[in-house]
Coordinates of C-alpha atoms in Angstrom, one line a residue:
Chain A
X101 CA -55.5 -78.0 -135.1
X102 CA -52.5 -80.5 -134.9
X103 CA -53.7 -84.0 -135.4
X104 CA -52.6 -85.6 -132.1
X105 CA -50.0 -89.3 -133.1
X106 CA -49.9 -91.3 -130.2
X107 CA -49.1 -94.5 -131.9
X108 CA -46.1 -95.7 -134.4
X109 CA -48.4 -97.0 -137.1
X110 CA -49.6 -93.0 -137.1
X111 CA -46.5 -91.9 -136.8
X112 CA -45.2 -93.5 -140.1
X113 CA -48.6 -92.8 -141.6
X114 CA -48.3 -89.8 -141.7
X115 CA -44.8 -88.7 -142.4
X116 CA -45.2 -91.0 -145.3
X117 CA -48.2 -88.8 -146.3
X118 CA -46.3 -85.8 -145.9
X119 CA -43.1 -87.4 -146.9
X120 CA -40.5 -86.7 -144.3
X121 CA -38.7 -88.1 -142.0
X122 CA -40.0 -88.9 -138.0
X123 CA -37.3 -85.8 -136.8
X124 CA -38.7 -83.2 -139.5
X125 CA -42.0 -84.3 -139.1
X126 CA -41.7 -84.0 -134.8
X127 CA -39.8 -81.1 -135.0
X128 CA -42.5 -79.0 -136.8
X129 CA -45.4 -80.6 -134.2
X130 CA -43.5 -79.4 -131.3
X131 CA -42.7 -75.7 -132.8
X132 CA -46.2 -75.9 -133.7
X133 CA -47.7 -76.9 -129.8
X134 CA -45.1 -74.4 -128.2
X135 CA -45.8 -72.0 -130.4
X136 CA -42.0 -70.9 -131.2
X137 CA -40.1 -71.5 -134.4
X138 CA -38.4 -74.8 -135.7
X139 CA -35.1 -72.8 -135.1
X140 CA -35.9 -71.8 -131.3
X141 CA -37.3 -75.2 -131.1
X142 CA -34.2 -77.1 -132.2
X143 CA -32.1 -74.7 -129.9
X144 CA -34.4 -76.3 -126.9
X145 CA -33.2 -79.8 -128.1
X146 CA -29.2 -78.6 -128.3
X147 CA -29.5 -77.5 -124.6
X148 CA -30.2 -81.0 -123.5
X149 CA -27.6 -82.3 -125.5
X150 CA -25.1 -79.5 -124.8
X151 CA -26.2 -81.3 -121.1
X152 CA -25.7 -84.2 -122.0
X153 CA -21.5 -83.5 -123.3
X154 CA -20.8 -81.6 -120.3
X155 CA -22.2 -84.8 -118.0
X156 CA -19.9 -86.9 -120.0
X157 CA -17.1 -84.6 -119.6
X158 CA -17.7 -83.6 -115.8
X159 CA -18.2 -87.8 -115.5
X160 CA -14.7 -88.8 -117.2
X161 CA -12.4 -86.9 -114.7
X162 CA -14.1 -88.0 -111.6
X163 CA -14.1 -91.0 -108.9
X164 CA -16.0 -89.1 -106.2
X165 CA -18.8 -91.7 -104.8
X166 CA -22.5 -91.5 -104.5
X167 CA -23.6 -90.8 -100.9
X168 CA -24.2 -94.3 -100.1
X169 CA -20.9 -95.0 -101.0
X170 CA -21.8 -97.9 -103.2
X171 CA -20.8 -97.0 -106.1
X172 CA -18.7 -94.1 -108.4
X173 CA -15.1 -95.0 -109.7
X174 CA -16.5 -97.7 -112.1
X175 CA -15.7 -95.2 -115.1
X176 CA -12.3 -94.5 -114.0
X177 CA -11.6 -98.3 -113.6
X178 CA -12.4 -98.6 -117.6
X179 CA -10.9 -96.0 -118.4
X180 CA -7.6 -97.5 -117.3
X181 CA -7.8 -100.6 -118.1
X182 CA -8.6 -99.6 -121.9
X183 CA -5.7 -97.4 -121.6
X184 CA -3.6 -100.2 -120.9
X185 CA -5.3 -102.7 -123.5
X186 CA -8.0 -101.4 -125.7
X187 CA -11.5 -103.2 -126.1
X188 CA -12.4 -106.2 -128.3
X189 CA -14.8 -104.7 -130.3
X190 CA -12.6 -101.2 -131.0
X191 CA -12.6 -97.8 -130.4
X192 CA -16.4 -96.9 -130.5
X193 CA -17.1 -100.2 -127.8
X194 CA -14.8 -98.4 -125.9
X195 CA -16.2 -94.8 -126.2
X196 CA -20.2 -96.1 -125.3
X197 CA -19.3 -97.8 -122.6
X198 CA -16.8 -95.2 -121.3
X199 CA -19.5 -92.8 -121.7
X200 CA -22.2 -94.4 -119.9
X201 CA -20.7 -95.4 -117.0
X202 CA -19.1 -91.6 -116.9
X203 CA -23.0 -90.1 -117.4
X204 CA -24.8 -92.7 -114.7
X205 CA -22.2 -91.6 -112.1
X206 CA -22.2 -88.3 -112.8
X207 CA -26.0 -88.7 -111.7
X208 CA -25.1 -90.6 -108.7
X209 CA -22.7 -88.1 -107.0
X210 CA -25.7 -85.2 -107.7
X211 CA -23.9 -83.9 -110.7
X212 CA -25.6 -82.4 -113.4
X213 CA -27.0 -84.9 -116.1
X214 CA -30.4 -85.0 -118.7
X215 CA -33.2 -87.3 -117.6
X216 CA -33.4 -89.4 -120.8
X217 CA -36.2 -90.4 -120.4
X218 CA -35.4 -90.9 -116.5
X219 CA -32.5 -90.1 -114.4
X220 CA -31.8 -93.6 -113.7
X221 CA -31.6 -94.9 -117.2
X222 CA -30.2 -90.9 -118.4
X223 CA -26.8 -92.5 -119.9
X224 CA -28.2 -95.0 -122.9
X225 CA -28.9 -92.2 -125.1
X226 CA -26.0 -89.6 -124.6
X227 CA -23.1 -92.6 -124.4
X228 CA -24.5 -93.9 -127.8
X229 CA -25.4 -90.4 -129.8
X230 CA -22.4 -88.8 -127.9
X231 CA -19.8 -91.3 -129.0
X232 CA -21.1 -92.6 -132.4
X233 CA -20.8 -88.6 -133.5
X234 CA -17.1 -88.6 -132.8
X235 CA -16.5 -91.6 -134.2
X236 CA -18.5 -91.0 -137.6
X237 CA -17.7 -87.5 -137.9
X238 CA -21.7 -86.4 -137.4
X239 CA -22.6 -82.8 -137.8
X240 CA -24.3 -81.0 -134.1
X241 CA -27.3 -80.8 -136.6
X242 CA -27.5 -84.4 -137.5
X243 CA -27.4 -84.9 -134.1
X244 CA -30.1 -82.5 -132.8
X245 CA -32.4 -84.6 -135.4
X246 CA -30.9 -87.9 -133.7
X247 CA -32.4 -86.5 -130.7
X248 CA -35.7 -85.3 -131.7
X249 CA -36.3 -89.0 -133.0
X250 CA -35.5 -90.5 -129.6
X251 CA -37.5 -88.2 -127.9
X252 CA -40.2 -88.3 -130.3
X253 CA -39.8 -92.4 -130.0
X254 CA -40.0 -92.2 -126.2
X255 CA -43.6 -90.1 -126.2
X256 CA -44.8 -92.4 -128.8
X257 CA -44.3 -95.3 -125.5
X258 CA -45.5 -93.0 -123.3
X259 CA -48.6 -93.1 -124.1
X260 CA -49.1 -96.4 -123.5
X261 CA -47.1 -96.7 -121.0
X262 CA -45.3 -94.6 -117.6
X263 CA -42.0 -94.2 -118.4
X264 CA -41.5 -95.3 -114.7
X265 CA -39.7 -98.3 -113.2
X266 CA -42.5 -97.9 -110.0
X267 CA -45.1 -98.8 -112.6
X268 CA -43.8 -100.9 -115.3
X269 CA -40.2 -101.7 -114.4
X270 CA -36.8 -101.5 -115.7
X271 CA -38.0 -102.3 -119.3
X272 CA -39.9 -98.9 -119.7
X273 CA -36.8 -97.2 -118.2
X274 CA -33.4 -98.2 -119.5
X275 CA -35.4 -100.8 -121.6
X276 CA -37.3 -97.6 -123.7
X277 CA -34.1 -95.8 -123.5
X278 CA -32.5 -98.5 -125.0
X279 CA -35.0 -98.3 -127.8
X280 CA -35.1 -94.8 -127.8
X281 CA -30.9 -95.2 -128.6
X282 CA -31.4 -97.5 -131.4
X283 CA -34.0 -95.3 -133.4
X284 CA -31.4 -92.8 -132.7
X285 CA -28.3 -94.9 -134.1
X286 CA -30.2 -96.1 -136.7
X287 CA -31.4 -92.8 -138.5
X288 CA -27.7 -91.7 -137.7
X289 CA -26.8 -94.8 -140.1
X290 CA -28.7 -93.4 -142.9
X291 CA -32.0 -95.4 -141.8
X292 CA -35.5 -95.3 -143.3
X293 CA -38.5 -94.7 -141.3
X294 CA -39.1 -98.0 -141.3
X295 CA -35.6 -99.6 -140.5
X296 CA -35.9 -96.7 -137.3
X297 CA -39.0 -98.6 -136.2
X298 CA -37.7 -102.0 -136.6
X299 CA -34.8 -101.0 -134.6
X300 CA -36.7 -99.9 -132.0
X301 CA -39.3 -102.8 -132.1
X302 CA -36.3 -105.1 -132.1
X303 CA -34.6 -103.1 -129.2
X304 CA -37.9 -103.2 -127.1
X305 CA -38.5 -106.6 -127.7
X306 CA -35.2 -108.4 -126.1
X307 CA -35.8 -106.5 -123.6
X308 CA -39.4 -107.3 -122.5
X309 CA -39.6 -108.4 -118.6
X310 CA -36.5 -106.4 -117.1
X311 CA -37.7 -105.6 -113.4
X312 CA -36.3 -102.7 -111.2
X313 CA -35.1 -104.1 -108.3
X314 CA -32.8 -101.9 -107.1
X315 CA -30.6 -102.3 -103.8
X316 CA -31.3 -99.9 -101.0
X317 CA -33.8 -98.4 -103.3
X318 CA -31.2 -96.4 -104.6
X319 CA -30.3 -95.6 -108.5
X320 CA -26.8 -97.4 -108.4
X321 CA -27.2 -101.4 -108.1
X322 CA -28.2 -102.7 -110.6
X323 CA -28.5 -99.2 -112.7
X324 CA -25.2 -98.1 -113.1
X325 CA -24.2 -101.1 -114.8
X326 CA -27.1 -101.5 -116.8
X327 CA -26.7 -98.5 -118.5
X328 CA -23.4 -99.3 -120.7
X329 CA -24.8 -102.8 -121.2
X330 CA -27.8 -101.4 -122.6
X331 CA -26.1 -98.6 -124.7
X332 CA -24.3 -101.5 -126.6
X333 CA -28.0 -103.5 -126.8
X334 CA -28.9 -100.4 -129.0
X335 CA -26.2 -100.9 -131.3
X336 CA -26.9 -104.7 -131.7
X337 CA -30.8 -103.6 -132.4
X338 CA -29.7 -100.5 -135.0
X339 CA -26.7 -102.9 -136.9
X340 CA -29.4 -105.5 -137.1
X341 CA -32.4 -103.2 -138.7
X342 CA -30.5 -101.2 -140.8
X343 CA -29.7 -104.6 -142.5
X344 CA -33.4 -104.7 -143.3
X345 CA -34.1 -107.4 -140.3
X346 CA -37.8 -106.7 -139.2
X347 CA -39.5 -107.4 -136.0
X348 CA -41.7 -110.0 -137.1
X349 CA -44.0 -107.8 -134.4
X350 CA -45.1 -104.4 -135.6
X351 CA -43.6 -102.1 -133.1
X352 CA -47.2 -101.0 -131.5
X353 CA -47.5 -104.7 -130.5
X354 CA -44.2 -104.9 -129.1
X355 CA -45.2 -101.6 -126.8
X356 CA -48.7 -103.8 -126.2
X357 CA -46.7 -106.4 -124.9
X358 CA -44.9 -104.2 -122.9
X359 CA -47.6 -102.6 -121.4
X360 CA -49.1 -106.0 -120.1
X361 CA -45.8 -107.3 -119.3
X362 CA -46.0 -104.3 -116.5
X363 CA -49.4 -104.9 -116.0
X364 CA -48.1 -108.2 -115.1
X365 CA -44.9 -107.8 -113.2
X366 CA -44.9 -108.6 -109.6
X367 CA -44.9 -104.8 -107.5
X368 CA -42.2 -106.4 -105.4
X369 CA -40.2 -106.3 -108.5
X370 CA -41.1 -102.2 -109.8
X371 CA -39.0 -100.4 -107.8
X372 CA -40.2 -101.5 -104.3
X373 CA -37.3 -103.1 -103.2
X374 CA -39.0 -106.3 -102.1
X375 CA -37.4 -108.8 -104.4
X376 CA -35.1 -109.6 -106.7
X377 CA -31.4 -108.3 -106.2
X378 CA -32.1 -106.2 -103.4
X379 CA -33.5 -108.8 -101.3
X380 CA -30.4 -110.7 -101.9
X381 CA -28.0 -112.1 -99.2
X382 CA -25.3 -109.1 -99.8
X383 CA -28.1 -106.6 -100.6
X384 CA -29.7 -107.0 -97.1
X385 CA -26.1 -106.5 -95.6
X386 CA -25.6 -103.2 -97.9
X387 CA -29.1 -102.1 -96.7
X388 CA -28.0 -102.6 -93.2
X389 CA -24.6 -100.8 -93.7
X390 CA -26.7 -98.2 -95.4
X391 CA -29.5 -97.8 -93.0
X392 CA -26.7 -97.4 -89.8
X393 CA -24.7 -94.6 -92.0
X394 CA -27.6 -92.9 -92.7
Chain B
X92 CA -56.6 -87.3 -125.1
X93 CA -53.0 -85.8 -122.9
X94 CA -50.8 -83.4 -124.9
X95 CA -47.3 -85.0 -124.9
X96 CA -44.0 -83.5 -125.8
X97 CA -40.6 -84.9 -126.8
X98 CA -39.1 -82.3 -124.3
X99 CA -40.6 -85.0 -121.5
X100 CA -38.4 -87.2 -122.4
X101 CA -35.0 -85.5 -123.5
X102 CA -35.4 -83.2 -120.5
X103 CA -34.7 -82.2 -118.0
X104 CA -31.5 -81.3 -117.2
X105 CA -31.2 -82.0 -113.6
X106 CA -29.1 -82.8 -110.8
X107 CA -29.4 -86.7 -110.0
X108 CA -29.5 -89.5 -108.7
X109 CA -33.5 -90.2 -109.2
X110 CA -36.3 -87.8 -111.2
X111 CA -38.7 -88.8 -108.7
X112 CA -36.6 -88.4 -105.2
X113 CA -34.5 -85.9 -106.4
X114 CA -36.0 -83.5 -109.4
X115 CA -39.2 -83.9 -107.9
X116 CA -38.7 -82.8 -104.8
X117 CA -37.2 -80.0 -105.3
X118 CA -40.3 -79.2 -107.8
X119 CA -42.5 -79.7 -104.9
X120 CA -40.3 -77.6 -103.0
X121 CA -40.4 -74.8 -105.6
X122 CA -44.4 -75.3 -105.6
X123 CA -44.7 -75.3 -102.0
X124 CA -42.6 -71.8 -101.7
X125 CA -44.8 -70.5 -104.4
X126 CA -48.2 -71.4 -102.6
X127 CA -46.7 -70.0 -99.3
X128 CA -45.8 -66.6 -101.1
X129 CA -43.8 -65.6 -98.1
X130 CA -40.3 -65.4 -96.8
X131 CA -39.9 -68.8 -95.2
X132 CA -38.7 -68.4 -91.5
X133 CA -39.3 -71.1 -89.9
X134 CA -40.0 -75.1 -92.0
X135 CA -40.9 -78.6 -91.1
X136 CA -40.4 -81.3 -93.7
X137 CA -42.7 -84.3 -93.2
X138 CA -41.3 -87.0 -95.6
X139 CA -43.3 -90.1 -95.8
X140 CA -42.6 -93.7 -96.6
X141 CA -40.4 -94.1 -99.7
X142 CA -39.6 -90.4 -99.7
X143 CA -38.5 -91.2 -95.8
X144 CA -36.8 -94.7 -96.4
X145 CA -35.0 -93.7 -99.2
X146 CA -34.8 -90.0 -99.5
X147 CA -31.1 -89.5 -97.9
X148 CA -29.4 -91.5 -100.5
X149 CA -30.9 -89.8 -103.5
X150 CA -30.8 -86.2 -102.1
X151 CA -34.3 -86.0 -101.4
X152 CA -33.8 -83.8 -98.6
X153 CA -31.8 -81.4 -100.2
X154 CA -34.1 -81.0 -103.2
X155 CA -36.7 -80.6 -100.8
X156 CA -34.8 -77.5 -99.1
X157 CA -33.4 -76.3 -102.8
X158 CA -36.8 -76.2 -104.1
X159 CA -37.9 -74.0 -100.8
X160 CA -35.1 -71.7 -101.7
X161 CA -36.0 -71.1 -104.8
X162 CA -33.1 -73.3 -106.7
X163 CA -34.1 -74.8 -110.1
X164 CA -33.5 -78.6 -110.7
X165 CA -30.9 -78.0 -112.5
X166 CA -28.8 -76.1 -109.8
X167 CA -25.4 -77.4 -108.6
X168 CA -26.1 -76.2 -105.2
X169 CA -28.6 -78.5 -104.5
X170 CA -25.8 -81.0 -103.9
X171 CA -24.1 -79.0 -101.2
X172 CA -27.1 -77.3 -100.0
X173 CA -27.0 -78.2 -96.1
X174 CA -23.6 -76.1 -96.1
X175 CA -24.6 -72.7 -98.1
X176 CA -25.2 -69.4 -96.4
X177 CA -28.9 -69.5 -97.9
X178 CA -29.7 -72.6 -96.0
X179 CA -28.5 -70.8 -93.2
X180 CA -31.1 -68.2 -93.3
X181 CA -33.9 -70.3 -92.3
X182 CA -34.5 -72.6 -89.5
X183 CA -35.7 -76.0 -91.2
X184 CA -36.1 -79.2 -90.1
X185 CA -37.1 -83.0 -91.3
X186 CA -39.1 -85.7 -90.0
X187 CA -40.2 -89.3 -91.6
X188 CA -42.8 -90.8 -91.6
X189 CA -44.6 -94.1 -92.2
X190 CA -47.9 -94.0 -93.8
X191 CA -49.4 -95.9 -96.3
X192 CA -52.4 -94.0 -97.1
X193 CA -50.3 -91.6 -98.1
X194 CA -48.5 -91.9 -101.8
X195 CA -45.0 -93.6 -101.5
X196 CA -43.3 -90.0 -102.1
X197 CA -45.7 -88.2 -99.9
X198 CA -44.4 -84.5 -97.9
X199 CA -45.8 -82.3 -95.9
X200 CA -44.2 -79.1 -96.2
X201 CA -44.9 -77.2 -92.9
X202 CA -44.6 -73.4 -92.7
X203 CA -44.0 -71.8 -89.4
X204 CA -43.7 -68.2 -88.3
X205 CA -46.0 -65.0 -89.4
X206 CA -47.9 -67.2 -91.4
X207 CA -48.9 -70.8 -90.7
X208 CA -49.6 -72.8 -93.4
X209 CA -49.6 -76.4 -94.3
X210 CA -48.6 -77.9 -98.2
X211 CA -48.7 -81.6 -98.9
X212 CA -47.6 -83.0 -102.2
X213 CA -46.3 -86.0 -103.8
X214 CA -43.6 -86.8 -106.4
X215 CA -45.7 -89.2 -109.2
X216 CA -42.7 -90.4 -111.0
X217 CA -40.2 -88.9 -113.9
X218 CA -39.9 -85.3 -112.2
X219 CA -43.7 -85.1 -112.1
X220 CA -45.4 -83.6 -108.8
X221 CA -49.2 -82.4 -107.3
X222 CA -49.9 -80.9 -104.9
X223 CA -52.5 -82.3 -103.5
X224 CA -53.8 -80.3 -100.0
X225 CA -53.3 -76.7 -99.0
X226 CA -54.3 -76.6 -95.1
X227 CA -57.1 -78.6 -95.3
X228 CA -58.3 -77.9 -99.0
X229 CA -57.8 -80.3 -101.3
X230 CA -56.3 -79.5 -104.4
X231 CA -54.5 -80.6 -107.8
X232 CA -51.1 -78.3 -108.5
X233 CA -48.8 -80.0 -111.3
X234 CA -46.8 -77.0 -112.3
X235 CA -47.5 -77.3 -115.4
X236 CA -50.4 -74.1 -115.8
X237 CA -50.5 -70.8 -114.5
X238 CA -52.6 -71.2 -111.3
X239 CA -55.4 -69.2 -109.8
X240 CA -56.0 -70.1 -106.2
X241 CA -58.8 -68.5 -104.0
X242 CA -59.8 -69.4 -100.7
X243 CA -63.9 -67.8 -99.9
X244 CA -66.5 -68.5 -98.1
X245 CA -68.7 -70.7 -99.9
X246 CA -71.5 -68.1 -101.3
X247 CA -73.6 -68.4 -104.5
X248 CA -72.2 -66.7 -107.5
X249 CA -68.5 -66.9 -106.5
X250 CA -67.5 -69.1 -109.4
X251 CA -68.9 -67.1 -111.9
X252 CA -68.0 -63.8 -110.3
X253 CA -64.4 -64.7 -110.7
X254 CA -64.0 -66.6 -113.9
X255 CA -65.9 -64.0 -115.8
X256 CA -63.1 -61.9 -115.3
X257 CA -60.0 -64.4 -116.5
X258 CA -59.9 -63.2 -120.1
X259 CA -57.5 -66.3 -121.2
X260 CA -58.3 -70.0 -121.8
X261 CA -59.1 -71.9 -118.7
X262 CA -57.7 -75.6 -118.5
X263 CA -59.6 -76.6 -115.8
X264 CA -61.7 -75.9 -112.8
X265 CA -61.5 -77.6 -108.9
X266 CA -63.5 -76.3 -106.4
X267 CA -63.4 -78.0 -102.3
X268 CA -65.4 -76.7 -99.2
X269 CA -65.4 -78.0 -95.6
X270 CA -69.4 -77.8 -95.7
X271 CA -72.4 -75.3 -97.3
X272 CA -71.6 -71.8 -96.6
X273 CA -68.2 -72.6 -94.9
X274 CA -64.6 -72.0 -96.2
X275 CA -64.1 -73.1 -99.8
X276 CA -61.1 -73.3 -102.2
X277 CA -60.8 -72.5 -106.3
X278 CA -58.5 -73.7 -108.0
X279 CA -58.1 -72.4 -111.6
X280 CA -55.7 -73.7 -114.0
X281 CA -54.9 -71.0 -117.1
X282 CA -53.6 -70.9 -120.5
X283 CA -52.1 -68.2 -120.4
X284 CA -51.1 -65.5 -117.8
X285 CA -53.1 -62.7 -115.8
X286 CA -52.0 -59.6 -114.4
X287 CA -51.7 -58.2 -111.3
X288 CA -54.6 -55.7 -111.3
X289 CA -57.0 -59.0 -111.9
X290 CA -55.6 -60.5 -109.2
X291 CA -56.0 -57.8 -106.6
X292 CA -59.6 -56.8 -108.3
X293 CA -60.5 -60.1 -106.8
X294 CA -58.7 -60.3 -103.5
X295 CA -60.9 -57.0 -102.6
X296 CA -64.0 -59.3 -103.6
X297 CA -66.6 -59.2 -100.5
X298 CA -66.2 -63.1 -99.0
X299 CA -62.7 -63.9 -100.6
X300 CA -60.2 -64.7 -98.0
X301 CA -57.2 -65.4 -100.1
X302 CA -55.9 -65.2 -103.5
X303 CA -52.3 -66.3 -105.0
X304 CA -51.3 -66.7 -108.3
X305 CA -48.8 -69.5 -108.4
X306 CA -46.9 -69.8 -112.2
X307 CA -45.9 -73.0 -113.7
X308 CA -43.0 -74.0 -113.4
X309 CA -40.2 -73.9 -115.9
X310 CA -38.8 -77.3 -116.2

């Protein structure tokens, strides 16, 4: 019988018992619940992040719009200007956010992409992992175990909370992905146990209160843009932890806090289009030029 | 306590924009075809309220009609699905709705031709689905277990009758009737699968009206 860990204290409980790390220890749970082998079970994992390369790749070579027409050639537009004059903050600043924006379009215009943990916020995790790998040189393997954290990091939350912007907002969407990212980056690093949580704690935390409010009720205003700017929020979160900054609140209390935050949160702000940006001046007249096209 | 895996959250791979509009609709799609268990002449889709507001701009129609043709979430079809010869095969139609005792992602699937039949489900959020009513019956279809479905007339004895023959694990157990002694439904949720000789061992049992066997789906 596998002892069910629905809560990071558990989680670092017990891979400190059995001393491994949060990918090793996941990795054998799951093979272990689906009754298939670590090796078929890791081979699950490299299909969503084969998924997750192609969406990039399909993403970079494309301005096609979504069928609102709204939005779509935002990736291309970086992609020139960094061509012309590279980013501030270097090659890898350039590479997340090129990848982000290239991934949430790609989901816009019905292409192919990995819900991570939702379609709308399916870009955080792939532009980070995807582009800190090139840059650092880091093996498919290391990778695969990058992935198993997030995921693992992500069904931690869900427990307490729907990974859904209809029932807790934009914070348990891009918000957890964001999170999810910076466990990721920060085990990538050469992160303990520990620093991984703190990155994700300190992820989480700045990001406590983000609403879904999106315009038309469609995934592209404000998502598409969120999704680079909370790619690079992961790296902030994983340089920060893996400096030994803690959350001066545990991680389960950051995902307490996030929970009632939800609780909370006006319904005209989870993904009802009732307030917020998409009951803005120029959102009403997008809705309107929607509405007639469709 | 729920069983949780990591592959809910890296997964799936699906054609966007939105889990719930788009992944989950062609789920329910893919549900409702395997409840029907027919070819599909002749279909109405009944979207209601955020499914109906919002449903063109995230696809929701097409996953709808993917899902009823048998396309996976994951298929590139879906996107151009209005324009393929398969679509072209059946005679389908939408309609939307306002309702709000429905769910906000509410459908109706309604099937016309040789066999009448009505499916309602709704689209709970991250790809997830039920459906919820079968004609009248209510009922509780996630996808996610092998499904026993048996529509009887309500008679003393039935339940056991037919669960003493599933040899593997049932999850759980959902029985409706309009009144005593009228039509009833069973819905059985398995661990495991059961085979075809089961299946039509029951549908020759005196007072049982219908029997399918709907499988999970696979992402």
């Amino acid at each position: 019988m596998i002892k069910s860990v629905n809560s990071f204290e558990q989680l670092q409980d017990i891979c400190e018992f059995k001393n491994k790390h949060i990918w090793e220890y996941a990795l054998e749970r799951e093979a272990e619940l689906a009754e298939i082998s670590t090796d078929a079970m890791r081979n699950l994992v490299k299909k969503s992040l084969d998924a997750m390369k192609d969406a990039i790749k399909s993403g970079l070579c494309s301005k096609e719009m979504s069928i609102s027409g709204m939005c779509g050639d935002d990736c291309d537009r970086l992609q020139r200007r960094y061509a012309n004059r590279g980013a501030l903050f270097g090659k890898l600043f350039e590479k997340i956010t090129t990848y982000a924006l290239a991934t949430i379009e790609e989901n816009l215009r019905m292409g192919k992409i990995v819900a991570c943990p939702t379609a709308g916020s399916c870009a955080i995790v792939p532009s980070v992992l995807v582009a800190v790998s090139e840059e650092l040189n880091i093996s498919e393997d290391e990778q695969i175990n990058a992935l198993i954290t997030a995921g693992e990091i992500g069904r931690i939350v869900s427990h307490k909370v729907a990974l859904a912007g209809a029932v807790a907002g934009c914070q348990a969407e891009c918000g957890v992905a964001s999170a999810m990212s910076a466990g990721a980056l920060c085990q990538i690093l050469g992160g303990t146990n520990e620093q991984i949580f703190n990155a994700v704690a300190l992820a989480m935390k700045n990001l406590l209160g983000l609403t879904c409010d999106p315009v038309c009720g469609l995934v592209e205003i404000p998502c598409v843009k969120r999704n680079p700017f909370l790619a690079i929020h992961a790296v902030t979160a994983a340089e920060l932890a893996i400096s030994d900054i803690k959350s001066k609140i545990p991680l389960d209390e950051v995902i307490d806090a996030l929970e009632q935050t939800g609780k909370l949160m006006s319904p005209t702000l989870k993904e009802s289009s009732q307030a917020g940006l998409a009951k803005t001046k120029t959102a009403l007249e997008l809705e309107n030029r929607f509405f007639n096209k469709m | 306590m729920r069983q949780s895996s990591i592959m809910d959250i890296i997964s799936p791979i699906m054609v966007g924009p939105s889990s719930s509009h788009t992944a989950g609709a062609v789920r329910l799609g893919l549900m409702a075809r395997n409840v029907y268990n027919a070819p599909v002449k002749k279909i109405t889709f009944r979207l209601y309220n955020s499914y109906a507001l919002t449903g063109k701009g995230h696809g929701t129609d097409k996953g709808l009609l993917a899902g009823i043709l048998g396309l996976s979430v994951d298929d590139t079809r879906i996107k151009n699905i209005f324009d393929s010869d398969i679509a072209k095969q059946i005679d389908y139609k939408f309609e939307y709705k306002e309702d709000f005792n429905r769910h906000p992602n509410a459908v109706d699937f309604i099937f016309d031709g040789n066999l009448s039949m009505q499916v309602s489900g709704d689209s709970i959020g991250a790809g997830e689905i039920v459906i919820t009513k079968i004609d009248n019956f209510s009922v509780n279809l996630t996808g996610k277990y092998n499904t026993l479905l048996l529509v009887y007339k309500d008679v003393p004895g039935m339940i056991s009758r037919v669960t003493k023959l599933i040899g593997v694990n049932i999850a759980s157990l959902q029985c409706d009737r309009y009144a005593k002694g009228d039509d009833a439904s069973m819905c059985i949720c398995l661990d495991g699968e059961v085979d075809k000789a089961l299946i039509d061992t029951i549908s020759n049992f005196d007072d049982v009206y219908m029997v399918r066997y709907i499988k999970k789906l696979e992402n």
